[in-house]
Short mmCIF file of C-alpha atoms in Angstrom, two decimals:
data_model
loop_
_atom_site.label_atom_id
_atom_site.label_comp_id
_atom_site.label_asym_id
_atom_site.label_seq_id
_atom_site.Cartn_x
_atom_site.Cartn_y
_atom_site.Cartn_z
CA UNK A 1 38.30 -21.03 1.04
CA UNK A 2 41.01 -18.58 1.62
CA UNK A 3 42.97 -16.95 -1.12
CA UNK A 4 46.44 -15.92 -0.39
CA UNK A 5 49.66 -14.51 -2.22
CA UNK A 6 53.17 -15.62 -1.85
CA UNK A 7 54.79 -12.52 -0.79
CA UNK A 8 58.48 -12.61 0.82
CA UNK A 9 57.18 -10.45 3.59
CA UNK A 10 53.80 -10.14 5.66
CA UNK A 11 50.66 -11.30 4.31
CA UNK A 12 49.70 -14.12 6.98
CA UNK A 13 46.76 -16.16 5.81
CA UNK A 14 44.03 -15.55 9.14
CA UNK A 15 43.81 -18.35 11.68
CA UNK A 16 40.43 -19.39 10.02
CA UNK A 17 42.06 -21.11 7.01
CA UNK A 18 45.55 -20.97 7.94
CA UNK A 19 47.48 -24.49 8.08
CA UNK A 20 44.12 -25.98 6.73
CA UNK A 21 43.38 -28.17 3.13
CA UNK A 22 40.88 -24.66 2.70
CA UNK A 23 44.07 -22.31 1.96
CA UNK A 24 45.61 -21.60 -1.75
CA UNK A 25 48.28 -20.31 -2.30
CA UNK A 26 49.21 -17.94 -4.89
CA UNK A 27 52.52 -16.35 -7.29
CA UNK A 28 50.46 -14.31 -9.03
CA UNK A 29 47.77 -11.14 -8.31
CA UNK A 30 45.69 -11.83 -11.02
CA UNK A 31 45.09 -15.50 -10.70
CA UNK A 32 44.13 -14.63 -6.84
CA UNK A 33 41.90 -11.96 -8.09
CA UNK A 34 40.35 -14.25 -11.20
CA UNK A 35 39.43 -16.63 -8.53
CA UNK A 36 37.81 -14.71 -5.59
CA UNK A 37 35.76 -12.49 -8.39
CA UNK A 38 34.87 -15.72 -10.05
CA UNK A 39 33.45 -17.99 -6.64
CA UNK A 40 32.25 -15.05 -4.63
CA UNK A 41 28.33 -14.22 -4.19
CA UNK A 42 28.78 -11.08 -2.41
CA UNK A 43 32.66 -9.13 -1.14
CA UNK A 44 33.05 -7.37 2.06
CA UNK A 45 36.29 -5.09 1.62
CA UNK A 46 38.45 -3.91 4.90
CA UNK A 47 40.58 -0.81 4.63
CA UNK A 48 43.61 -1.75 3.70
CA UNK A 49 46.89 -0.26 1.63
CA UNK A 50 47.31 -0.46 -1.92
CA UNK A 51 46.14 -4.03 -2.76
CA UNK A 52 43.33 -3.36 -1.00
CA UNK A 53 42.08 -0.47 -3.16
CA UNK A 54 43.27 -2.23 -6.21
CA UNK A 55 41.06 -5.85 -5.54
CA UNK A 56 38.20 -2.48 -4.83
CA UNK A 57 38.47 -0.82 -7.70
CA UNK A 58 38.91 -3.85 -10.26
CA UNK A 59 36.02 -5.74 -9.02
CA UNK A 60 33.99 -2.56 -9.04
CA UNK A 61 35.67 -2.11 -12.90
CA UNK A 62 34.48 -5.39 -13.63
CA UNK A 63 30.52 -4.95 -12.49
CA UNK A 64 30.83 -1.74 -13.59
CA UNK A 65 31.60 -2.53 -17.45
CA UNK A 66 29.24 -5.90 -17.38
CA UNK A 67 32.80 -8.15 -17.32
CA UNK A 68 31.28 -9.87 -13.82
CA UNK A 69 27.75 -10.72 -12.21
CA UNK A 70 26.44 -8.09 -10.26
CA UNK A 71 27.13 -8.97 -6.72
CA UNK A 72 27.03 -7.05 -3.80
CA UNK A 73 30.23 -5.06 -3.06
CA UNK A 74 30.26 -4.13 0.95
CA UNK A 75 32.57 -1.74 2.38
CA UNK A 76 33.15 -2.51 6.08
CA UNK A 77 34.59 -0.06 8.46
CA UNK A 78 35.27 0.20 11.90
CA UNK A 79 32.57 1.93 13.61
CA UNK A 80 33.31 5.70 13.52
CA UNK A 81 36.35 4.65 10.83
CA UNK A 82 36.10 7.40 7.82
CA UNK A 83 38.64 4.82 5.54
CA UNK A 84 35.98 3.81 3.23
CA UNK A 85 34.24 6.93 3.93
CA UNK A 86 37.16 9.32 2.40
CA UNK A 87 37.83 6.58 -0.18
CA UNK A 88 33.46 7.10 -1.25
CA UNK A 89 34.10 11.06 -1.32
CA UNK A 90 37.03 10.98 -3.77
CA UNK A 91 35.12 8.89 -5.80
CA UNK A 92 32.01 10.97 -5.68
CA UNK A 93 33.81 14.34 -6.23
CA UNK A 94 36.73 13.72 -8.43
CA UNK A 95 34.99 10.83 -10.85
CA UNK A 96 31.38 11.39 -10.49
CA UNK A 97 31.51 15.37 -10.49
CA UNK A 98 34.42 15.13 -13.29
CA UNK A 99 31.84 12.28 -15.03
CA UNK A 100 34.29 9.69 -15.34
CA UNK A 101 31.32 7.47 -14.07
CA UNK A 102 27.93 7.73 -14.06
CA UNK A 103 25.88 8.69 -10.65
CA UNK A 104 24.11 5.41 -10.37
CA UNK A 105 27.24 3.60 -10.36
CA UNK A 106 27.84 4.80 -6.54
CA UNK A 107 25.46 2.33 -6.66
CA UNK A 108 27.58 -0.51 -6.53
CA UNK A 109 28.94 0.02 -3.33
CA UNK A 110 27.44 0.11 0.33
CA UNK A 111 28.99 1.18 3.30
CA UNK A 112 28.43 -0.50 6.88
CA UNK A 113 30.31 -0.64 9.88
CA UNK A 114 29.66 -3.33 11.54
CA UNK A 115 29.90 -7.05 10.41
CA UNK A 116 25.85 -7.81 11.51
CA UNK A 117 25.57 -4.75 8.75
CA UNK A 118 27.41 -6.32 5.89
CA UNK A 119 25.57 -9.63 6.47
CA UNK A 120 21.94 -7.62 6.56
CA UNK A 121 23.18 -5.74 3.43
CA UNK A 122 24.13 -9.32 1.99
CA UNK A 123 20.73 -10.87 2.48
CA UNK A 124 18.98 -8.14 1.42
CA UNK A 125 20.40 -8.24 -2.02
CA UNK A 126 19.41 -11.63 -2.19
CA UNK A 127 16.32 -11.41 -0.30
CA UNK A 128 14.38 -11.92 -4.00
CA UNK A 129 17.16 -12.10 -6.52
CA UNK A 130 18.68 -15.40 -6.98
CA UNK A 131 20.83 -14.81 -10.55
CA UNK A 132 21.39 -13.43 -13.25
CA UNK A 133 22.20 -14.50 -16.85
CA UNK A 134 22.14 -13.16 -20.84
CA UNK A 135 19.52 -15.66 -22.87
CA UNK A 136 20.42 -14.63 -26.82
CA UNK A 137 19.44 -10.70 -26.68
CA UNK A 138 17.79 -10.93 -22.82
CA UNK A 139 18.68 -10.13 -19.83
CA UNK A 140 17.33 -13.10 -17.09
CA UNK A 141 16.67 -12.25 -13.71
CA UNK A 142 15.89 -15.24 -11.63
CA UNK A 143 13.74 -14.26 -8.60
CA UNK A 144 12.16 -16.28 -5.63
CA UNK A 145 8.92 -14.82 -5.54
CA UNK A 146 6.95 -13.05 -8.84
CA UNK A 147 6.54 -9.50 -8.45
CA UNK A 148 3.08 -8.04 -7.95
CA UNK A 149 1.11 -6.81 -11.33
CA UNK A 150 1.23 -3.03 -9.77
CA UNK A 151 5.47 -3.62 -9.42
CA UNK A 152 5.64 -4.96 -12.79
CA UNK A 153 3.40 -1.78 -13.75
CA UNK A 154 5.42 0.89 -11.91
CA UNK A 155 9.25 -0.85 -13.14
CA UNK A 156 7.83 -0.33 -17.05
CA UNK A 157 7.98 3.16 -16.52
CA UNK A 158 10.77 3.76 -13.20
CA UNK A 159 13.23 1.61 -15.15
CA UNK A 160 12.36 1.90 -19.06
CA UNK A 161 15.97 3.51 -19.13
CA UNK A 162 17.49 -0.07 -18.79
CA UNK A 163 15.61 -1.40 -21.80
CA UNK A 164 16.18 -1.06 -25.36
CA UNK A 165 13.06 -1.89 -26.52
CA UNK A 166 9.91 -3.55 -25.59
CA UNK A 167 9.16 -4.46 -21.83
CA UNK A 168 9.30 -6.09 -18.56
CA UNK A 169 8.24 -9.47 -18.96
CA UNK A 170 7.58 -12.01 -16.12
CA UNK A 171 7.32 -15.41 -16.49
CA UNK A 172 8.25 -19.10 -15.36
CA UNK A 173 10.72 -21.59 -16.69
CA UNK A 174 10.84 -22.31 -20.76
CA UNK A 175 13.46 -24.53 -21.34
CA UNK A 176 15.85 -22.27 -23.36
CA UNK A 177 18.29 -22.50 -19.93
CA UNK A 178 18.22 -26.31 -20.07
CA UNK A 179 21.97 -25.73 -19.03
CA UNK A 180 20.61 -24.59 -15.67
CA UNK A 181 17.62 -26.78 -15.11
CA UNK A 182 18.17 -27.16 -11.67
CA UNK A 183 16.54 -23.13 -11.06
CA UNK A 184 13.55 -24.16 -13.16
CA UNK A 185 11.60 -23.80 -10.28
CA UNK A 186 12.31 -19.72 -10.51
CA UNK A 187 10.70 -16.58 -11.66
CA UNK A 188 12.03 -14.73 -14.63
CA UNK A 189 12.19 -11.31 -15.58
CA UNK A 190 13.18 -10.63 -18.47
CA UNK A 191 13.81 -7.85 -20.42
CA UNK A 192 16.00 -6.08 -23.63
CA UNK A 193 18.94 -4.42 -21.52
CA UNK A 194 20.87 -2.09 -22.86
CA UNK A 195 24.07 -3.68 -20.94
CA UNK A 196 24.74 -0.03 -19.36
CA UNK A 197 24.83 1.63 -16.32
CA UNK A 198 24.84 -1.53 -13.75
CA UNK A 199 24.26 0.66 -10.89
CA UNK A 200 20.53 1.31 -12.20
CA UNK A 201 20.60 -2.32 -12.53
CA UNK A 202 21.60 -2.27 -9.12
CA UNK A 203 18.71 -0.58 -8.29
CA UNK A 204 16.13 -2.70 -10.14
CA UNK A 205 17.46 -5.07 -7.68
CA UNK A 206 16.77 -3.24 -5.12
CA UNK A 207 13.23 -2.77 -5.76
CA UNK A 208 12.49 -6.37 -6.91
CA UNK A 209 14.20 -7.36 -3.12
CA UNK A 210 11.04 -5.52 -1.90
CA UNK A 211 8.88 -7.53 -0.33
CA UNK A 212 6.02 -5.10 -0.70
CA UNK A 213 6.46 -5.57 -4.48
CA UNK A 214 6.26 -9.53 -4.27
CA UNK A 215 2.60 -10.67 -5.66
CA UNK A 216 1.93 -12.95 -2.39
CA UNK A 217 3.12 -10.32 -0.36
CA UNK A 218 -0.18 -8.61 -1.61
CA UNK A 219 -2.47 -11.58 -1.50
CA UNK A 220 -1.55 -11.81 1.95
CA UNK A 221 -2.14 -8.20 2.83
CA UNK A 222 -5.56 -8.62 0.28
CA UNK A 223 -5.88 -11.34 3.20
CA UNK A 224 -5.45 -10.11 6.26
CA UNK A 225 -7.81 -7.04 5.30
#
């Protein structure tokens, strides 16, 4: 699909989705917005002018504050390019250093330059992690493979700052999501979040996406030893 906005000058829709049923139109920058936020599984993000860095920093607002899934947020440059680069040192120095956001929330962002980069750096963050969702007072991670008993052991402590009480808890499908039976086959984490600082989050992600931390990725080292 390929979201566009009726300007009355420039803003040519690219020859993928131009003249095709797959292009939508739109009056309006925040219906455009609402839309791409709400379908997208991951954004890649060109340099660009000033609707560029606004669709940035409002979808980074969004994940930031807990408003929209955590998804991965890509920054793609030309190779050599310092766009993205100067944008990621104003951030650092005038917000972080001025703590207008919290250091884990550089988190949220990755630079690459190169597109083979942004799709590695897509599959990655979904290399374990499927989903995420609130269940009453938890927060649902929905993974492909269960994490080893030593990751579980080392995230109690590494990440306690995400809880607000109790612990890491792994285990399979319950039937309290019988709105979204069709990922019963999926692990869960779950666990009391505190609903701040989505770049640790980030990083829980991260380190879930492991595969050293996946439990048959030690039964099959247990194996070949």
């Amino acid at each position: 699909l390929g979201f566009n906005i009726t300007l009355p000058f420039e803003q040519h829709a690219n020859p993928t989705v131009d003249g095709t049923e797959n292009l939508l139109p739109f009056h309006f920058f925040f219906t455009r917005k609402l839309f791409f936020v709400k379908e997208a599984d991951a954004l890649v993000l060109c340099p660009g002018g000033f609707g560029t860095l606004d669709e940035a920093l409002e979808v980074l607002t969004l994940i930031q504050t807990g408003k929209s899934p955590l998804v991965p947020v890509v920054l793609l440059d030309t190779p050599g390019g310092s766009f993205w680069q100067g944008a990621l040192d104003f951030i650092k120095n005038q917000l972080q250093e001025n703590h207008y956001i919290l250091p884990a929330d550089m988190k949220l962002m990755r630079l690459v330059y190169s597109a083979d980069e942004a799709v590695e750096e897509i599959n990655q963050f979904y290399n374990n992690f499927h989903s995420s969702r609130w269940l009453k007072n938890k927060f649902v991670i929905r993974m492909h493979h269960s994490l080893s008993e030593q990751a579980l052991a080392h995230m109690q402590e590494a990440f306690a700052d995400l809880c607000i009480s109790e612990n890491f808890h792994q285990h399979s499908y319950q039937g309290e999501e019988h709105d979204e039976a069709q990922f019963s086959h999926l692990t869960r984490l779950a666990f009391t979040f505190t609903g701040r600082n989505q770049g640790r989050l980030r990083e829980l992600v991260d380190y879930i996406n492991l595969q050293e931390n996946w439990a048959d990725a030690s039964a099959t080292r247990n194996t070949a030893v």
